[in-house]
XYZ file of C-alpha atoms in Angstrom:
579
model
C 4.352 -6.805 -30.395
C 1.118 -7.693 -32.218
C -2.227 -7.287 -30.532
C -4.584 -9.440 -32.522
C -7.082 -10.456 -29.917
C -10.661 -9.254 -29.869
C -10.435 -7.859 -26.331
C -7.701 -5.425 -27.359
C -9.720 -4.101 -30.290
C -12.829 -3.623 -28.150
C -10.820 -1.847 -25.443
C -9.258 0.596 -27.900
C -12.599 1.449 -29.538
C -14.334 2.002 -26.213
C -11.422 4.038 -24.870
C -11.372 6.389 -27.870
C -15.109 6.867 -27.553
C -14.914 7.987 -23.935
C -11.632 9.917 -23.942
C -13.252 12.597 -26.078
C -15.676 13.246 -23.240
C -13.569 15.073 -20.621
C -11.117 12.193 -20.184
C -13.693 10.328 -18.084
C -14.180 6.601 -18.506
C -17.368 4.971 -17.216
C -16.822 1.243 -16.705
C -15.070 1.077 -20.059
C -14.942 -2.396 -21.593
C -16.159 -4.025 -18.380
C -16.453 -7.795 -18.903
C -20.044 -9.019 -19.011
C -19.919 -10.881 -15.722
C -21.900 -10.652 -12.520
C -20.720 -7.837 -10.275
C -20.739 -10.254 -7.343
C -18.087 -12.836 -8.162
C -17.812 -14.388 -4.710
C -17.242 -18.126 -4.556
C -17.500 -18.203 -0.788
C -19.696 -20.899 0.733
C -20.245 -18.946 3.958
C -19.675 -15.206 3.657
C -19.927 -14.646 7.412
C -16.741 -16.669 7.898
C -15.097 -16.620 4.453
C -15.639 -13.036 3.318
C -16.814 -11.958 -0.118
C -15.242 -10.727 -3.359
C -17.008 -8.192 -5.577
C -15.941 -6.939 -8.997
C -16.544 -3.157 -9.032
C -15.039 -1.599 -12.159
C -11.889 -0.906 -14.131
C -8.967 1.331 -13.222
C -7.958 2.317 -16.774
C -4.301 1.571 -16.045
C -2.728 -1.279 -14.141
C -2.428 -0.497 -10.419
C 1.320 -0.873 -9.922
C 1.066 1.899 -7.305
C -1.974 2.891 -5.258
C -2.999 5.285 -2.500
C -6.266 6.538 -1.016
C -5.848 10.257 -1.723
C -9.380 11.346 -0.726
C -12.192 9.566 1.141
C -13.791 8.514 -2.165
C -10.771 8.621 -4.489
C -7.960 6.124 -5.086
C -4.914 7.384 -6.957
C -3.668 4.744 -9.420
C -0.207 4.853 -11.026
C 1.351 2.480 -13.547
C 4.512 2.798 -15.621
C 4.867 4.665 -18.891
C 4.178 2.256 -21.735
C 1.596 0.774 -24.046
C -1.866 0.873 -22.507
C -4.852 0.437 -24.858
C -7.547 1.362 -22.345
C -6.810 5.008 -21.504
C -5.300 7.963 -23.351
C -4.391 11.468 -22.240
C -5.469 14.519 -24.221
C -2.445 14.527 -26.547
C -3.230 10.970 -27.668
C -0.440 9.302 -25.697
C -1.067 6.335 -23.444
C -2.091 7.247 -19.915
C -0.422 5.740 -16.873
C -2.217 7.419 -13.982
C -5.898 7.696 -13.105
C -8.086 8.831 -10.224
C -10.614 6.120 -9.378
C -13.941 7.163 -7.832
C -15.167 4.676 -5.219
C -18.729 6.009 -5.358
C -19.252 5.710 -9.125
C -16.606 3.075 -9.920
C -15.336 5.206 -12.774
C -11.962 6.791 -13.393
C -10.534 10.079 -14.656
C -7.313 10.095 -16.639
C -4.423 12.123 -15.189
C -1.453 13.539 -17.070
C 2.086 12.297 -16.390
C 5.208 12.711 -18.537
C 8.032 11.120 -16.489
C 8.211 7.343 -16.202
C 6.920 6.207 -12.797
C 8.027 2.584 -13.178
C 8.829 1.149 -9.718
C 8.784 4.417 -7.774
C 7.756 5.446 -4.238
C 5.469 7.847 -2.403
C 4.545 9.502 0.897
C 2.331 12.319 2.163
C 3.557 15.621 3.555
C 1.780 17.120 6.553
C 0.078 19.684 4.286
C -1.695 16.839 2.459
C 0.460 16.777 -0.671
C 1.359 13.380 -2.104
C 5.059 13.291 -3.024
C 5.947 10.578 -5.536
C 9.601 10.073 -6.519
C 11.893 8.014 -8.695
C 11.152 5.854 -11.696
C 12.883 4.477 -14.740
C 14.136 5.128 -18.263
C 12.425 7.153 -20.972
C 9.915 5.070 -22.900
C 6.734 5.371 -24.964
C 7.582 8.992 -25.721
C 7.828 9.961 -22.034
C 10.859 11.291 -20.132
C 12.919 9.183 -17.766
C 11.746 9.453 -14.175
C 14.841 8.440 -12.233
C 15.295 11.849 -10.559
C 11.694 13.007 -10.733
C 9.599 14.481 -7.950
C 5.864 14.471 -8.682
C 3.327 16.290 -6.536
C -0.439 15.988 -6.395
C -3.176 17.111 -4.037
C -6.391 15.155 -4.136
C -9.712 16.717 -5.096
C -13.396 15.880 -5.176
C -13.968 17.430 -8.605
C -11.925 17.290 -11.832
C -9.471 20.040 -10.895
C -6.409 18.164 -9.607
C -3.534 16.795 -11.637
C 0.176 16.122 -11.351
C 3.019 18.657 -11.076
C 6.345 17.203 -12.212
C 9.947 18.206 -11.512
C 12.089 15.815 -13.588
C 15.477 16.515 -11.948
C 14.545 17.445 -8.383
C 16.143 14.402 -6.697
C 19.862 14.627 -6.120
C 20.431 11.273 -7.861
C 18.559 8.570 -9.732
C 16.293 6.292 -7.665
C 14.586 3.139 -8.920
C 12.964 0.838 -6.318
C 13.318 3.363 -3.496
C 11.189 3.528 -0.336
C 9.606 6.593 1.276
C 7.823 7.262 4.558
C 6.121 10.202 6.256
C 8.129 11.455 9.246
C 6.645 12.751 12.520
C 7.662 16.310 11.590
C 5.665 16.148 8.351
C 8.576 15.684 5.942
C 9.167 12.654 3.715
C 12.162 10.336 4.069
C 13.520 8.715 0.887
C 15.829 5.682 1.018
C 17.851 3.657 -1.459
C 17.211 2.277 -4.888
C 19.481 1.923 -7.891
C 20.395 4.344 -10.668
C 19.251 1.942 -13.406
C 16.685 -0.808 -13.756
C 17.961 -4.317 -13.033
C 16.859 -7.814 -12.031
C 18.983 -7.609 -8.891
C 21.012 -4.695 -7.538
C 24.646 -4.373 -8.591
C 27.574 -2.461 -7.119
C 27.997 -0.352 -10.249
C 24.402 0.935 -10.128
C 23.347 0.826 -6.460
C 22.366 4.027 -4.667
C 23.047 3.411 -0.941
C 21.924 6.883 0.146
C 19.001 8.702 1.749
C 17.515 12.153 1.382
C 14.564 14.180 2.659
C 11.780 16.117 1.005
C 11.806 19.078 1.334
C 15.582 18.846 0.996
C 17.870 18.932 4.009
C 21.065 18.763 1.939
C 21.759 19.161 -1.753
C 23.275 15.692 -1.965
C 22.035 12.352 -0.706
C 23.925 10.981 2.266
C 25.443 7.509 2.495
C 23.952 4.881 4.785
C 25.908 1.757 5.669
C 22.774 -0.335 6.134
C 22.188 -0.534 2.376
C 25.764 -1.677 1.833
C 25.360 -4.360 4.493
C 22.110 -5.657 2.958
C 23.380 -5.731 -0.646
C 22.310 -7.110 -3.130
C 18.706 -7.638 -1.928
C 18.343 -4.030 -0.771
C 15.779 -2.645 -3.242
C 12.464 -1.434 -1.807
C 13.761 -1.711 1.775
C 11.225 -1.741 4.602
C 11.126 1.601 6.467
C 8.840 2.129 9.483
C 8.676 5.068 11.895
C 8.893 3.559 15.365
C 6.501 4.576 18.140
C 8.130 5.920 21.263
C 8.328 9.026 23.430
C 7.648 12.426 21.923
C 10.653 13.672 19.970
C 12.074 10.220 19.253
C 13.497 10.022 15.717
C 13.934 6.296 15.161
C 13.239 4.211 12.086
C 13.074 0.435 11.710
C 14.996 -0.604 8.587
C 14.959 -4.053 6.984
C 16.304 -5.423 3.718
C 17.542 -8.840 2.640
C 17.995 -10.565 6.040
C 19.309 -7.458 7.803
C 17.450 -5.246 10.272
C 18.336 -2.338 12.536
C 16.996 0.683 14.383
C 18.377 3.910 12.933
C 18.084 7.546 14.018
C 17.235 9.851 11.098
C 18.165 12.969 13.105
C 21.634 11.922 14.283
C 22.131 9.638 11.239
C 23.464 6.945 13.548
C 22.602 3.328 14.324
C 20.614 2.968 17.523
C 20.722 -0.825 17.578
C 21.714 -3.684 15.306
C 18.999 -6.346 15.309
C 19.499 -10.066 14.721
C 19.357 -11.219 11.110
C 15.845 -12.145 9.984
C 15.645 -15.966 9.748
C 14.746 -17.642 6.461
C 15.547 -16.370 3.008
C 15.902 -12.772 1.824
C 12.706 -10.792 2.406
C 13.040 -7.973 -0.152
C 13.012 -7.589 -3.943
C 13.147 -9.686 -6.005
C 12.559 -12.358 -3.327
C 9.768 -10.117 -2.149
C 8.074 -10.463 1.234
C 6.422 -7.707 3.229
C 7.011 -6.006 6.564
C 4.500 -4.269 8.818
C 4.154 -2.537 12.154
C 1.929 -4.614 14.416
C -1.207 -2.508 15.083
C -0.614 -0.138 17.994
C -2.796 0.287 21.071
C -3.038 2.644 24.023
C -3.629 -0.484 26.151
C 0.032 -1.562 25.978
C 1.514 1.941 25.678
C 1.935 1.610 21.899
C 4.367 -1.295 22.059
C 6.661 -1.387 19.011
C 6.501 -4.775 17.285
C 7.354 -5.658 13.692
C 6.271 -8.630 11.588
C 7.962 -9.702 8.334
C 6.207 -12.329 6.221
C 6.928 -14.337 3.079
C 9.451 -13.883 0.305
C 11.279 -16.128 -2.140
C 13.893 -18.826 -1.675
C 15.737 -19.110 -4.992
C 16.613 -16.466 -7.593
C 17.023 -18.936 -10.455
C 14.143 -21.386 -10.077
C 10.615 -20.407 -11.121
C 9.314 -23.443 -9.265
C 11.173 -22.780 -6.014
C 8.637 -22.595 -3.151
C 7.998 -19.226 -1.551
C 9.036 -18.569 2.041
C 6.306 -19.972 4.329
C 7.255 -18.188 7.562
C 6.568 -14.926 9.356
C 9.056 -13.451 11.809
C 7.931 -11.158 14.624
C 10.060 -9.072 16.958
C 9.255 -7.017 20.067
C 11.538 -3.984 19.960
C 10.752 -3.081 23.565
C 12.570 -6.195 24.826
C 16.023 -5.685 26.298
C 17.371 -8.307 23.914
C 14.877 -8.459 21.019
C 14.797 -11.686 19.029
C 12.789 -12.867 16.042
C 9.966 -15.274 16.844
C 8.941 -17.529 13.954
C 5.368 -18.355 12.998
C 3.774 -20.034 10.003
C 2.518 -17.829 7.160
C -1.128 -18.834 7.104
C -3.061 -21.761 8.602
C -1.403 -24.959 7.341
C -0.965 -23.517 3.858
C 0.381 -25.823 1.117
C 2.817 -23.112 0.010
C 4.417 -19.937 1.246
C 3.730 -16.564 -0.302
C 5.805 -14.275 -2.488
C 4.750 -10.642 -3.195
C 1.996 -10.413 -0.531
C 0.200 -7.176 0.311
C -0.524 -6.503 3.990
C -3.509 -4.405 5.071
C -3.883 -2.840 8.533
C -7.557 -3.444 9.312
C -9.397 -1.080 11.692
C -10.033 -3.899 14.195
C -6.291 -4.259 14.864
C -5.692 -7.305 12.672
C -3.594 -7.746 9.525
C -4.978 -9.009 6.218
C -2.677 -10.506 3.583
C -3.803 -10.656 -0.070
C -2.278 -11.198 -3.531
C 0.955 -12.948 -4.437
C 2.401 -16.231 -5.690
C 3.543 -19.519 -4.238
C 6.740 -20.023 -6.219
C 9.536 -18.152 -7.962
C 10.492 -14.475 -7.687
C 9.191 -11.007 -8.511
C 9.968 -9.792 -12.007
C 9.030 -9.483 -15.655
C 8.016 -12.374 -17.862
C 10.705 -14.257 -19.740
C 10.665 -13.727 -23.482
C 9.648 -16.695 -25.574
C 12.332 -18.413 -27.642
C 12.224 -21.140 -30.255
C 12.803 -23.681 -27.514
C 10.860 -22.239 -24.577
C 7.442 -20.575 -24.260
C 6.858 -17.173 -22.717
C 6.816 -17.705 -18.932
C 6.514 -15.571 -15.841
C 9.089 -15.583 -13.060
C 6.474 -16.466 -10.429
C 3.946 -19.305 -10.393
C 1.082 -20.777 -8.376
C -0.916 -17.613 -7.591
C -1.976 -17.446 -3.930
C -5.640 -16.437 -4.050
C -6.831 -16.865 -0.457
C -6.695 -13.819 1.835
C -5.072 -14.609 5.175
C -5.994 -12.885 8.433
C -3.442 -12.512 11.231
C -4.611 -11.775 14.762
C -1.578 -10.459 16.679
C -3.370 -10.840 20.022
C -4.194 -14.552 19.655
C -1.991 -17.343 20.951
C 0.671 -18.662 18.614
C -0.766 -21.555 16.648
C -4.224 -19.989 16.417
C -3.481 -16.574 14.931
C -4.401 -17.311 11.305
C -7.654 -17.543 9.341
C -8.110 -18.231 5.635
C -10.836 -16.612 3.522
C -12.540 -17.093 0.135
C -10.385 -17.245 -2.992
C -9.995 -14.182 -5.180
C -11.376 -15.122 -8.634
C -8.748 -12.865 -10.274
C -5.031 -13.678 -10.322
C -3.050 -10.927 -8.566
C 0.695 -11.414 -8.866
C 3.538 -9.010 -9.727
C 2.557 -5.319 -9.828
C -0.745 -5.803 -8.009
C -1.747 -3.731 -4.995
C -4.395 -3.330 -2.302
C -5.512 -0.753 0.238
C -8.081 -0.346 2.978
C -10.835 2.152 2.079
C -13.193 4.060 4.412
C -16.137 1.655 4.195
C -13.969 -1.058 5.773
C -13.517 -3.068 2.583
C -10.182 -3.743 0.888
C -9.773 -2.306 -2.620
C -7.664 -4.646 -4.787
C -6.397 -3.988 -8.320
C -3.466 -4.409 -10.678
C -1.299 -7.350 -11.758
C 0.961 -6.958 -14.755
C 4.118 -9.062 -14.781
C 4.571 -8.295 -18.496
C 7.010 -5.966 -20.234
C 4.191 -4.896 -22.548
C 0.412 -4.927 -22.384
C -0.715 -8.535 -22.561
C -4.395 -9.410 -22.941
C -6.367 -12.018 -21.050
C -6.011 -14.673 -23.766
C -2.332 -13.948 -24.477
C -0.473 -14.550 -21.237
C -0.346 -16.952 -18.349
C -0.692 -13.888 -16.062
C -2.331 -11.124 -18.136
C -2.284 -7.369 -17.673
C -5.311 -6.716 -15.478
C -7.245 -3.471 -15.108
C -10.154 -4.939 -13.137
C -10.794 -3.641 -9.624
C -12.389 -5.583 -6.791
C -13.473 -5.080 -3.235
C -12.950 -7.737 -0.612
C -15.460 -7.736 2.235
C -13.852 -9.229 5.356
C -16.174 -11.284 7.567
C -16.398 -8.386 10.031
C -18.728 -6.687 7.504
C -20.877 -9.770 6.927
C -21.611 -10.979 10.457
C -24.970 -9.253 10.890
C -23.737 -6.865 13.592
C -25.304 -3.378 13.150
C -22.807 -0.908 11.664
C -22.413 2.531 13.283
C -22.789 5.675 11.191
C -20.675 8.641 12.311
C -22.794 11.796 12.119
C -20.624 14.369 13.890
C -16.926 14.674 14.822
C -15.481 17.505 16.936
C -18.718 19.420 16.487
C -18.654 19.147 12.695
C -21.398 17.424 10.718
C -19.986 18.247 7.268
C -17.746 15.168 7.047
C -15.436 13.777 4.333
C -15.837 17.001 2.395
C -13.207 19.227 0.770
C -11.458 19.702 4.108
C -10.687 17.005 6.659
C -11.811 17.608 10.255
C -9.004 19.538 12.045
C -7.891 17.914 15.314
C -4.862 17.863 17.612
C -2.721 15.156 19.150
C -4.035 13.966 22.496
C -7.362 15.682 21.898
C -10.535 14.329 23.465
C -12.775 14.363 20.382
C -16.568 14.263 20.823
C -18.186 11.862 18.352
C -21.874 11.304 17.627
C -23.111 7.985 16.267
C -26.353 6.970 14.585
C -27.078 3.376 15.575
C -30.236 1.537 16.578
C -28.798 -1.099 18.877
C -29.348 -1.314 22.642
C -26.362 -3.638 23.136
C -23.657 -1.731 21.254
C -20.045 -2.110 22.401
C -17.746 0.534 20.954
C -14.073 0.614 20.101
C -12.248 3.063 17.830
C -9.093 3.282 15.753
C -7.281 5.668 13.444
C -5.779 4.419 10.186
C -3.270 5.748 7.706
C -3.491 3.634 4.547
C -0.099 4.707 3.159
C 1.331 4.399 -0.348
C 1.283 0.898 -1.794
C 3.586 -0.692 -4.356
C 5.558 -3.928 -4.691
C 4.337 -5.309 -1.335
C 5.538 -2.157 0.408
C 2.803 -0.295 2.308
C 4.780 2.851 2.961
C 3.756 4.723 6.144
C 0.708 2.467 6.735
C -0.404 1.873 10.331
C -3.439 1.616 12.591
C -3.740 2.702 16.237
C -6.453 1.612 18.687
C -7.963 4.634 20.448
C -9.476 4.952 23.908
C -13.264 5.451 23.984
C -14.861 7.121 27.018
C -18.176 8.638 28.180
C -20.432 6.524 25.957
C -24.025 7.722 26.356
C -27.324 7.037 24.648
C -28.805 9.767 22.476
C -31.989 10.280 20.460
C -30.435 8.760 17.338
C -27.795 6.501 18.812
C -24.843 7.340 21.028
C -22.369 10.040 21.943
C -18.823 9.375 23.120
C -15.341 10.816 23.465
C -12.464 9.362 21.438
C -8.908 10.093 22.654
C -6.417 10.676 19.817
C -2.768 9.485 19.918
C -0.557 11.625 22.174
C 1.988 12.733 19.556
C 3.286 12.223 16.016
C 5.721 9.413 16.847
C 2.641 7.259 17.321
C 0.755 8.435 14.246
C 1.725 10.689 11.288
C 0.520 14.292 11.019
C -1.724 15.803 8.358
C -4.823 14.557 6.583
C -5.287 11.129 4.957
C -5.897 9.809 8.483
C -9.198 8.032 9.081
C -11.254 7.638 12.251
C -13.117 4.323 12.529
C -15.710 3.589 15.205
C -16.537 -0.098 15.571
C -19.451 -1.926 17.171
C -18.371 -5.311 18.540
C -15.500 -5.284 16.041
C -17.648 -4.305 13.038
C -16.525 -1.003 11.433
C -18.723 2.028 10.855
C -20.317 2.547 7.464
C -17.741 5.186 6.554
C -14.585 6.285 8.363
C -14.041 10.033 8.704
C -10.930 11.830 7.431
C -9.079 13.812 10.104
C -6.334 16.405 9.752
C -3.879 16.073 12.625
C -2.108 19.373 13.174
C 1.705 19.295 13.050
C 3.136 19.612 16.540
C 4.816 22.921 17.341
């Protein structure tokens, strides 16, 4: 492929200039535009978009690995903006939220369309991938490990043949015992799964058995069973249940006994998983209703063959505590002109769900190669730029709000995650087989990063500042604050407001790729003993009772909110694994 556009040349020159300096890029080749690119007419109700920097590689995969660091992963391939020390193209970076710069990381197994989850000891486990390319090894059976850091010391460890079999488009989740569960995929890349390449098995990390074990659910949901939805269900201590969904199928499955607990009704509408990609989420949990287990599945595609086919415009919600649970249908957004394919769902600290990114027609997938008769086209069209907010506690018919348009198109291979300041970090978008510049493609390869400020940050309500947690004032440092399940945690707040009204929540942002927010959840916490102090307030925050409600380990963030407005920075906690 020829790269003859000016942007490519500038990017390469700037990249080479900075790579020589410790592999650190400082806003390399940032477009000369205002850093505030909001087009909102009323930020207090519409929110605000802000361009913040560049990620160096396209954010196909993303996770908040430290309070100020976002781990970015792309696929192995041509990338003119970042190189590793041996001169090869980089495909992983560590993005610093405080400086809006990135550091190049070293990977050598192809991470294309892989999965990730955290172990209880804080290690990120990333598995699967695709064929060898661009001089890098195939990643189908790879296990990659990384621990975050606040300096330049951390990098990847790779084990190319650690998985028992090849996995492409697999899903992972963190289990209550601190292990990682790994489900499905195929043994080769494909547009849609096939019987000769499917991998209808599961395994654990660390390993429980040397070979993956069969699971009938993936056979029943064939062929739309890639990147299945996997969610640990809240329940009594010791419960080992997962919610599984793929295609139109759903069930509750016990990962300890390896047996079906309950078949659930088929999800109405079209298929909800790749390549007719929707997204599934656990409704935010609360101590007020005893952590009721509810699931919502939104969006997807309607036709594999038609780029102009409208996306699925419904959400389906189910209460798993009902004796006879049934799906309840809602619209996907407030009177939207189109549905949404490839949406990302963010668990906000106020107990609401924010949907960003995606397209209004078609399917997930690579661009179609140009021919003599047809131009180069992408498989999805009509980018959906407006964030949508879902309030699960509102009455049906009034649950949705629509916010200001994102000025950047975010379609296939884009991602988003909540970060500790309460904003949503959004990056990625590359539905192209190869790097494709801004003036070359309908939907270009995009390395620009943004933050979206929800209205809860722009309403003028004073924001709390957490100064001490569990007696510690050295917060969001090398070590997360150690705490235990069910613990009454003393918290000190700096806030000059005589009318403050406090709530609290704990968030796990998960691992994000392809509209799957693996392990992500938020839990509302009980707040007691609120008292005035010299600088603000003191209070006790009661943590979840056990690990079926919330995963163990670090990468778990305490938010304190004033009248629904989050604190200036959430604090990372390390929940001890239960004995």
